[in-house]
Short mmCIF file of the C-alpha atoms (twelve columns), coordinates in Angstrom:
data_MODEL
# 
_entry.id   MODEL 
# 
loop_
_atom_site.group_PDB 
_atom_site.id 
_atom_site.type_symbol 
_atom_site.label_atom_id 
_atom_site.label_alt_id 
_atom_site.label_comp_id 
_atom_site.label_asym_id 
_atom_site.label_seq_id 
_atom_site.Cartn_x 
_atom_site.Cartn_y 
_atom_site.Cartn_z 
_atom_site.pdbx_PDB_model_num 
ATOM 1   C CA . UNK A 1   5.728   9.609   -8.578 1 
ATOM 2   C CA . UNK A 2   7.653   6.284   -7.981 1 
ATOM 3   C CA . UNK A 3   8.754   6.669   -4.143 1 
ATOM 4   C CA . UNK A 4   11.686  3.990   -5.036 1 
ATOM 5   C CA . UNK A 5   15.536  4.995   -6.252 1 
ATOM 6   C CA . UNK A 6   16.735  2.244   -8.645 1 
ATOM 7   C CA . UNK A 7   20.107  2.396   -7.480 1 
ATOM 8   C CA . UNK A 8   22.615  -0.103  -5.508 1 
ATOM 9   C CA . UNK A 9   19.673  -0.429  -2.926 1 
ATOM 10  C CA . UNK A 10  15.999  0.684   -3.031 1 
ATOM 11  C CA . UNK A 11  14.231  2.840   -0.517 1 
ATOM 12  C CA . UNK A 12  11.976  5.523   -0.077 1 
ATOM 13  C CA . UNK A 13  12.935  8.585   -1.126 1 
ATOM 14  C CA . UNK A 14  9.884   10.766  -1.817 1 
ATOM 15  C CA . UNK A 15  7.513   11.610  0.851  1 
ATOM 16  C CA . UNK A 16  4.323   10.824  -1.023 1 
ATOM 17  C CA . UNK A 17  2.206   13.748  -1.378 1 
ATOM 18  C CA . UNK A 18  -0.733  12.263  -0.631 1 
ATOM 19  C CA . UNK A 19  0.547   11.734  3.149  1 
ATOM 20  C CA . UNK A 20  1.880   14.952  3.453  1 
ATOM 21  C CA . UNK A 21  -1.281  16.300  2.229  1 
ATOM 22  C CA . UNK A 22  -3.933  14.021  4.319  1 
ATOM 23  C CA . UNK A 23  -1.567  15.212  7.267  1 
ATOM 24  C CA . UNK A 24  -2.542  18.956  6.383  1 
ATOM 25  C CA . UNK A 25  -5.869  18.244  6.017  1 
ATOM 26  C CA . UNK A 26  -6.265  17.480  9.824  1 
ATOM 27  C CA . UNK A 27  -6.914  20.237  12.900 1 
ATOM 28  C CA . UNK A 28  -4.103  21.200  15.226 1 
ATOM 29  C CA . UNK A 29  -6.243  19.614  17.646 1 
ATOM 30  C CA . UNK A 30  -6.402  16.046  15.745 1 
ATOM 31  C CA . UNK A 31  -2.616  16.629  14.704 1 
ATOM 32  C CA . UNK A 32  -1.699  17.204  18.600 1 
ATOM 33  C CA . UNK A 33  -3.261  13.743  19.099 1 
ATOM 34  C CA . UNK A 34  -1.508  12.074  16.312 1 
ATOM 35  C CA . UNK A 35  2.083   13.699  17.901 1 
ATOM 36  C CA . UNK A 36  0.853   11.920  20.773 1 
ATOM 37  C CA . UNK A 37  0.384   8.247   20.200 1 
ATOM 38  C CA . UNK A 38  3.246   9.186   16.914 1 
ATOM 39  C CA . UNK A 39  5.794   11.093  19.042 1 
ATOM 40  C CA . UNK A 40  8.168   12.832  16.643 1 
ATOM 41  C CA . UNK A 41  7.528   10.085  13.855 1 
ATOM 42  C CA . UNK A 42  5.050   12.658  12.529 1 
ATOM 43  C CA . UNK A 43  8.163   14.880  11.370 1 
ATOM 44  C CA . UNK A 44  9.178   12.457  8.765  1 
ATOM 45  C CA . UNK A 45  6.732   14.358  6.564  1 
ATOM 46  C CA . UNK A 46  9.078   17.342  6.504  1 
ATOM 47  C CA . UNK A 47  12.439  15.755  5.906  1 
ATOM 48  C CA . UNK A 48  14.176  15.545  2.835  1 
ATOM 49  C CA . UNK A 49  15.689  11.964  2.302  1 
ATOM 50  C CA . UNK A 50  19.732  11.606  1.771  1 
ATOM 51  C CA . UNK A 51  20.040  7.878   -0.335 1 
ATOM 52  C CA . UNK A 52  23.394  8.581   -0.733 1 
ATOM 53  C CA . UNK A 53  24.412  9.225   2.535  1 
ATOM 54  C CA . UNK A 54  22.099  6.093   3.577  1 
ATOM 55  C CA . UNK A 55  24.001  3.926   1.450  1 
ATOM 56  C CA . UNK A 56  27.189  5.238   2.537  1 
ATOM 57  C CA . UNK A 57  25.966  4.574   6.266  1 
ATOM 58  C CA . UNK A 58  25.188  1.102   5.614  1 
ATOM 59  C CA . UNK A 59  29.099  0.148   4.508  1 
ATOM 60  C CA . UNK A 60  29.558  0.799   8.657  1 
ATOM 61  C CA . UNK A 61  27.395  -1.301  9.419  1 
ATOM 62  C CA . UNK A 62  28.724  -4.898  11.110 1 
ATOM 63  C CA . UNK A 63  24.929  -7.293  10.864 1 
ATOM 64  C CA . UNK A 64  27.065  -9.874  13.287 1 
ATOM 65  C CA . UNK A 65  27.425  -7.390  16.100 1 
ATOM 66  C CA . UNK A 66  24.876  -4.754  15.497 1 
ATOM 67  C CA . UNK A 67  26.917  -2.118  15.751 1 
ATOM 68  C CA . UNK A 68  28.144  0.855   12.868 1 
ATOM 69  C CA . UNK A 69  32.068  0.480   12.633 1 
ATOM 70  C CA . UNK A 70  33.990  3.754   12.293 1 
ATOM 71  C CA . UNK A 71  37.221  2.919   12.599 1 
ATOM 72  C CA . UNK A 72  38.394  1.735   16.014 1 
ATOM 73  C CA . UNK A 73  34.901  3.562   17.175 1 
ATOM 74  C CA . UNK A 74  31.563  1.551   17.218 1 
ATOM 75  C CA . UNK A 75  28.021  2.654   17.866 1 
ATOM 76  C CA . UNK A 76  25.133  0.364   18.906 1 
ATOM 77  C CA . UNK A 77  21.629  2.042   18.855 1 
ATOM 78  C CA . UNK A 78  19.594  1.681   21.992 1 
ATOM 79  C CA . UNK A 79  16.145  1.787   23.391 1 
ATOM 80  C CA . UNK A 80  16.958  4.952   25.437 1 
ATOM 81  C CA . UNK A 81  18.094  6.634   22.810 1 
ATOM 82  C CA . UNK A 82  15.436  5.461   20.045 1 
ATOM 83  C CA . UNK A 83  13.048  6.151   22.658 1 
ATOM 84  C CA . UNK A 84  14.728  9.998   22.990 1 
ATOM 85  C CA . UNK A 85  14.598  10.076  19.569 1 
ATOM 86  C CA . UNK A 86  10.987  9.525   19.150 1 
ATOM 87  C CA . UNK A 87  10.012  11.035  22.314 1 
ATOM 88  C CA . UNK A 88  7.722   7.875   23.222 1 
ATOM 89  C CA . UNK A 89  8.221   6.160   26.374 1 
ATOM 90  C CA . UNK A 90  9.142   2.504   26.687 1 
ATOM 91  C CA . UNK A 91  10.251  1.601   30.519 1 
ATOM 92  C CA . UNK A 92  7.584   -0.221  32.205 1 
ATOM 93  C CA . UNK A 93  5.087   -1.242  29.083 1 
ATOM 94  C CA . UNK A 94  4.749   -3.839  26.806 1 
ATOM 95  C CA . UNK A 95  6.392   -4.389  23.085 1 
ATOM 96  C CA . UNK A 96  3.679   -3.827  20.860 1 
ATOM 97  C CA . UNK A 97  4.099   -6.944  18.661 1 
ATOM 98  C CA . UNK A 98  2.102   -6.690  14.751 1 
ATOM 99  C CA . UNK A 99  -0.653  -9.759  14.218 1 
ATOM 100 C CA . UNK A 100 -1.817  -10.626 11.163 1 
ATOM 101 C CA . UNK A 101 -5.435  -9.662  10.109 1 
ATOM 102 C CA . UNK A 102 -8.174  -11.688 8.012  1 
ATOM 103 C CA . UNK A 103 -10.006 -9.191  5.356  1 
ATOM 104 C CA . UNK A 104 -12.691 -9.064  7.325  1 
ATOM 105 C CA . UNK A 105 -11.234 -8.005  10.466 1 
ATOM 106 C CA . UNK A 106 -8.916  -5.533  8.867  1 
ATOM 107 C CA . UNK A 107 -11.723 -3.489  6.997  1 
ATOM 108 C CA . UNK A 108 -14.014 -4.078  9.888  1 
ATOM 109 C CA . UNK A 109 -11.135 -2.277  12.154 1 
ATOM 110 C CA . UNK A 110 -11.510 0.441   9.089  1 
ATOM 111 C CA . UNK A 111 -15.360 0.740   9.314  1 
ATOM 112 C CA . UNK A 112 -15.679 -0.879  6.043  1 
ATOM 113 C CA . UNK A 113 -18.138 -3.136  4.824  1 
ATOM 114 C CA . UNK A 114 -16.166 -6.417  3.829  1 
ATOM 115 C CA . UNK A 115 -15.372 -6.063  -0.166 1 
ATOM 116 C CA . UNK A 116 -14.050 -9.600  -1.920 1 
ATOM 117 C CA . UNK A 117 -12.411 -7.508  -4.879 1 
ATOM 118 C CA . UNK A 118 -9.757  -6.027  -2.905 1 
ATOM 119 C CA . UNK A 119 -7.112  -9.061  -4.037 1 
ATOM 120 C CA . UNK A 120 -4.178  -6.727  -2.384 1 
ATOM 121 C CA . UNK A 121 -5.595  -8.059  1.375  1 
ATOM 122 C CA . UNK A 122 -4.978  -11.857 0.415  1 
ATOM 123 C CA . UNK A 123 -1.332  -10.528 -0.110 1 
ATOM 124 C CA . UNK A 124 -1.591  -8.461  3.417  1 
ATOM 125 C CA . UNK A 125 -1.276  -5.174  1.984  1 
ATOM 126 C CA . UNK A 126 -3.239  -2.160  1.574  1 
ATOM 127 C CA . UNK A 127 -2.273  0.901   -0.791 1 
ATOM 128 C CA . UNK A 128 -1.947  4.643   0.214  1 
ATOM 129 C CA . UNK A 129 -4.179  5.641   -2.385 1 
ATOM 130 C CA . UNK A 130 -7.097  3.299   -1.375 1 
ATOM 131 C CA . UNK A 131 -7.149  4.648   2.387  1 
ATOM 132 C CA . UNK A 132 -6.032  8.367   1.337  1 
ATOM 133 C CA . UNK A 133 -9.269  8.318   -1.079 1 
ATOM 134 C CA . UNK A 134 -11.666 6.965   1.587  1 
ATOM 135 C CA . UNK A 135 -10.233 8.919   4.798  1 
ATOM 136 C CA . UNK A 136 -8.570  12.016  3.636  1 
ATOM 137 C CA . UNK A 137 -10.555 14.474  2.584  1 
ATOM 138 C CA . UNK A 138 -13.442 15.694  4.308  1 
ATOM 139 C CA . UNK A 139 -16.219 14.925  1.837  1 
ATOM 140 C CA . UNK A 140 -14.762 11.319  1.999  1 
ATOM 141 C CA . UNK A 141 -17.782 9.614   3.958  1 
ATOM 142 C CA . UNK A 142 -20.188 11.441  1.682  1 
ATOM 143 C CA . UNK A 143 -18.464 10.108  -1.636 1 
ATOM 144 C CA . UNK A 144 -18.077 6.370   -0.482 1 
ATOM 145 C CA . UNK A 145 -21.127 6.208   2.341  1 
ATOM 146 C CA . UNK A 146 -21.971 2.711   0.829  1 
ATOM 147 C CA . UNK A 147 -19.185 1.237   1.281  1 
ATOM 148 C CA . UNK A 148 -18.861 2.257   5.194  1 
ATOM 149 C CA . UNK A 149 -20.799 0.084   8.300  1 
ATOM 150 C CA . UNK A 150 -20.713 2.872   10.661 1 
ATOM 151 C CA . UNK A 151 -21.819 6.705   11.383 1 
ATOM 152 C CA . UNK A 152 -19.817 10.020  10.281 1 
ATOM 153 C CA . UNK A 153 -19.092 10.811  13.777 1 
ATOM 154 C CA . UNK A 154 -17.337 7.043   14.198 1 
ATOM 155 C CA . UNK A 155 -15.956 7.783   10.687 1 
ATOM 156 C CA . UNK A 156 -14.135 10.797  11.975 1 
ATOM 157 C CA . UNK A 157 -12.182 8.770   14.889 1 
ATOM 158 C CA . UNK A 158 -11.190 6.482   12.020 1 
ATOM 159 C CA . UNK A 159 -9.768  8.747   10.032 1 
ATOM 160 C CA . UNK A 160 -6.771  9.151   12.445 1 
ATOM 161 C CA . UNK A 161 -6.491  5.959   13.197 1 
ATOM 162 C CA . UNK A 162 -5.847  5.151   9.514  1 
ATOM 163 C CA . UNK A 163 -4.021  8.003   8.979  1 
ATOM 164 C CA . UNK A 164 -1.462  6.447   11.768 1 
ATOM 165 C CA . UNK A 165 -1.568  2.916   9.856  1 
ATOM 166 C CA . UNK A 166 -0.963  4.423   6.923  1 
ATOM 167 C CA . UNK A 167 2.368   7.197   8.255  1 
ATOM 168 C CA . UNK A 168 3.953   3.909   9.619  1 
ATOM 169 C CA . UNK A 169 3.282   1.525   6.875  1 
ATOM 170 C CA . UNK A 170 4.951   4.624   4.123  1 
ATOM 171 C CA . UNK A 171 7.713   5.961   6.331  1 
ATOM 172 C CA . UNK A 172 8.641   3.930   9.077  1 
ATOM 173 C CA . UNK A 173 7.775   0.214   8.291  1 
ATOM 174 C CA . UNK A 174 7.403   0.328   4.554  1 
ATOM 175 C CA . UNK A 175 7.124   -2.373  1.763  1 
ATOM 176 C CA . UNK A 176 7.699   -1.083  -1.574 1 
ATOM 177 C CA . UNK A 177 5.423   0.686   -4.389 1 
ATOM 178 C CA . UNK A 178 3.452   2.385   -1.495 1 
ATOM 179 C CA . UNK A 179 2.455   -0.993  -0.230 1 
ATOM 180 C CA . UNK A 180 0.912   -0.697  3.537  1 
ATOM 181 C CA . UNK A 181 1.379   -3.786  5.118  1 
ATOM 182 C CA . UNK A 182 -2.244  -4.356  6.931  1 
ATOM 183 C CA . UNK A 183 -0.933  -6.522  10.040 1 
ATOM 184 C CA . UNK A 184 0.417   -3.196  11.220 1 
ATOM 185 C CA . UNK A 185 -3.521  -2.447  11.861 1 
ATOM 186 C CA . UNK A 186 -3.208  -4.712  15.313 1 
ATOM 187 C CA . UNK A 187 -0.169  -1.835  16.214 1 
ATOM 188 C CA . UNK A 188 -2.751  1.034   15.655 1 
ATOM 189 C CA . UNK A 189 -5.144  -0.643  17.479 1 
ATOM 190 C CA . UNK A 190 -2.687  -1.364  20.597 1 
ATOM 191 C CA . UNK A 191 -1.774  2.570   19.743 1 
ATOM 192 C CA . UNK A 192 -5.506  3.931   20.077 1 
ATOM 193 C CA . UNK A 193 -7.361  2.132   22.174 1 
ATOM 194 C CA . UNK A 194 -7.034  3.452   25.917 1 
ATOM 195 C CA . UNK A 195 -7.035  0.102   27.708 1 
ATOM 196 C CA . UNK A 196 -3.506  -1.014  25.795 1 
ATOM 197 C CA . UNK A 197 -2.171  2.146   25.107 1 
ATOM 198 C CA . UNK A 198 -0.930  2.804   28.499 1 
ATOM 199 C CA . UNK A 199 0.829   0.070   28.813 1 
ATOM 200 C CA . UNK A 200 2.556   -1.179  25.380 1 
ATOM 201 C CA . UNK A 201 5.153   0.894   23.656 1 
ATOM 202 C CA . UNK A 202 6.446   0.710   19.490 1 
ATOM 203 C CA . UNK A 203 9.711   1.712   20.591 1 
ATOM 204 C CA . UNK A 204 11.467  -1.757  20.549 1 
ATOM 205 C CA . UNK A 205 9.767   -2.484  17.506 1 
ATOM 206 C CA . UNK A 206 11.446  0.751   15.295 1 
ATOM 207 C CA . UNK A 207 14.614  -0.730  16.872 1 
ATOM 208 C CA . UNK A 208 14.297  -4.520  15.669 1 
ATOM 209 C CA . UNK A 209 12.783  -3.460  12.024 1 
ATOM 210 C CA . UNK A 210 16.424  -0.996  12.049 1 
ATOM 211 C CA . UNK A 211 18.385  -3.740  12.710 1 
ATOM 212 C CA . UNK A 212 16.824  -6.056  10.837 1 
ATOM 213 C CA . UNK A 213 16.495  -3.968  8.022  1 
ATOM 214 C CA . UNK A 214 20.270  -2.069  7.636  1 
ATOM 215 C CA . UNK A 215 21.734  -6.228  8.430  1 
ATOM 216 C CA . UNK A 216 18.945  -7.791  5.749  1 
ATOM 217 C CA . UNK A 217 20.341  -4.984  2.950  1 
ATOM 218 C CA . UNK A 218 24.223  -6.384  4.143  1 
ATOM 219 C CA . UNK A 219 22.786  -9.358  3.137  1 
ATOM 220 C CA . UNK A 220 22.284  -9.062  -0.107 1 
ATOM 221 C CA . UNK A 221 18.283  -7.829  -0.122 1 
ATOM 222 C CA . UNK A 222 18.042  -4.586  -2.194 1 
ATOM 223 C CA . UNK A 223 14.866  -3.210  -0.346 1 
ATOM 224 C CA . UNK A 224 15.986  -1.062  2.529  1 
ATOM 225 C CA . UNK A 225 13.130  -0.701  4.659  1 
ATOM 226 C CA . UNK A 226 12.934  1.950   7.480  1 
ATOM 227 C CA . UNK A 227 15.075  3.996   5.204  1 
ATOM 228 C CA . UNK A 228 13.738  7.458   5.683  1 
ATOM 229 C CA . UNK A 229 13.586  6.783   9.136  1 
ATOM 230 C CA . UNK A 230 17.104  6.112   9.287  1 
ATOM 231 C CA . UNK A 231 18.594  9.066   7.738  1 
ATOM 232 C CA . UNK A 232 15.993  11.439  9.891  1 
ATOM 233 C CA . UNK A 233 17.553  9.316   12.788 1 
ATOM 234 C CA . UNK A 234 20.846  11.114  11.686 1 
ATOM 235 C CA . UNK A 235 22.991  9.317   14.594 1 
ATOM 236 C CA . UNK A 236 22.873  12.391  16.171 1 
ATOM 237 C CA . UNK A 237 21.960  10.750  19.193 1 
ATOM 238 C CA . UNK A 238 25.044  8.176   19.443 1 
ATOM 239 C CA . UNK A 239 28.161  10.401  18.366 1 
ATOM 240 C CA . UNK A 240 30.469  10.417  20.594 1 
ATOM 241 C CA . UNK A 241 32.622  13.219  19.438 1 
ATOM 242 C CA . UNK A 242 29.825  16.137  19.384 1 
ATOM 243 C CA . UNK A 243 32.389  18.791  19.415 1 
ATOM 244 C CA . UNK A 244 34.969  17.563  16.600 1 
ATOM 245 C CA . UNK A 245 35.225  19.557  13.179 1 
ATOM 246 C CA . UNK A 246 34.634  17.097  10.628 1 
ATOM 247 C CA . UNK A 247 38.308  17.203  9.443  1 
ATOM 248 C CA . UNK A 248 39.759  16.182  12.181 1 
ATOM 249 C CA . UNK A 249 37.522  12.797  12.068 1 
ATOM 250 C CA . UNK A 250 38.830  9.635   10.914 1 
ATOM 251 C CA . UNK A 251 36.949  8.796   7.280  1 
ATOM 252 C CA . UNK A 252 34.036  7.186   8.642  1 
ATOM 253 C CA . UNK A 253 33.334  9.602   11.417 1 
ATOM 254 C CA . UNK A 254 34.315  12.302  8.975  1 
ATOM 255 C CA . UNK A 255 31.010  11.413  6.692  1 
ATOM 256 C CA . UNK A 256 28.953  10.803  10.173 1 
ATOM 257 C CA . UNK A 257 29.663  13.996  10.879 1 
ATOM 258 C CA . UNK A 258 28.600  15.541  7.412  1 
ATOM 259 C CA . UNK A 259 25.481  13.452  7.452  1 
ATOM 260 C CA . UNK A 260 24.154  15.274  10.700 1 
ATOM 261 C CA . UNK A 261 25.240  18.468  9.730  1 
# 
């Protein structure tokens, strides 16, 4: 099913099943892992997306200040509190910064054999349905073992690996039509590899793709990346009136309020 709304703005508003499946498919040992190099991005997969209380969230928000507008009351996102949010640690690493990737790297990352057909890659993008097919299920290394350069054990590891490319590239950093943008391989990598893991974080990098995204829509673009995230966000973290019945709000706080609730 199309994951887009054709309304004032685009965004994802359908989990695809495929993710939500692959994510089943895993242990509670291999899903603890994911939770930890994911935080609390892996609960995306359970929320239900609001577009029409995203779209009524972006009319607060001011793209020359960075800030949401309600009323005489503004609200500026932080690191602390994305980092809260997430429940991934930032203080004292390194932004993890996405690279672009040549074909050959990117399906060498994958454990692929380099394959010339796949025209997406010239365009930097990978779909859902291509890794979901090749890493999902279990009988996946058995069904496409000739187009692999590595062992089942190897192929295993890589499975969550791409699983985490492909949760951020759907929910979190998205292009449209299921699109997974394949520089955000060099942020799995950073993720999953012990030597940079400990000391680079994605937290400042959900922050800037927020901003950038919710000011680029004010703008005039009709994709709204980092949609889903958004709403999950809630702005829970940043009210300042946590005890206030809604009615007593002024209007915009009033429908900040309702979106939480």
């Amino acid at each position: 099913m199309d994951p887009l709304i054709r309304s004032k703005v685009l965004m994802v508003v359908k989990i695809p099943r495929k993710l939500v499946k692959w994510w089943k498919i895993f242990s509670l040992l291999e899903q603890h892992e994911l939770m930890e190099k994911l935080g609390t991005l892996t609960s995306l997969l359970d929320i239900t997306p609001r577009p029409d209380l995203v779209e009524e969230m972006l009319t607060y928000w001011d793209p020359q200040n960075m800030v949401f507008r309600f009323g005489e009351c503004e609200m500026t996102p932080t690191l602390s509190e994305m980092s809260g949010l997430t429940r991934l640690s930032y203080i004292g690493k390194n932004m993890i910064i996405s690279r672009d990737h040549s074909r050959t790297r990117f399906l060498s990352d994958l454990c692929l054999k380099d394959n010339k057909h796949l025209g997406c890659l010239k365009q930097s993008w990978i779909s859902l349905d291509y890794l979901f097919a090749r890493f999902g299920p279990h009988d996946s290394f058995d069904v496409f073992w000739d187009e692999f350069c590595t062992t089942k054990a190897k192929w295993q590891r890589c499975r969550l690996e791409t699983f985490n490319l492909a949760l951020l590239g759907i929910l979190v950093f998205p292009l449209d039509e299921r699109h997974i943008c394949i520089r955000l391989q060099s942020v799995v990598m950073a993720l999953f590899h012990e030597k940079q893991r400990k000391v680079v974080t994605i937290v400042p990098m959900i922050l800037i793709e927020l901003f950038r995204s919710l000011s680029e829509v004010r703008g005039g673009v009709r994709f709204l990346k980092g949609a889903t995230f958004c709403y999950n966000c809630g702005w829970s973290t940043y009210t300042p009136f946590p005890d206030f019945a809604p009615s007593t709000l002024p209007c915009g706080i009033e429908w900040y309020a309702l979106s939480v609730g």
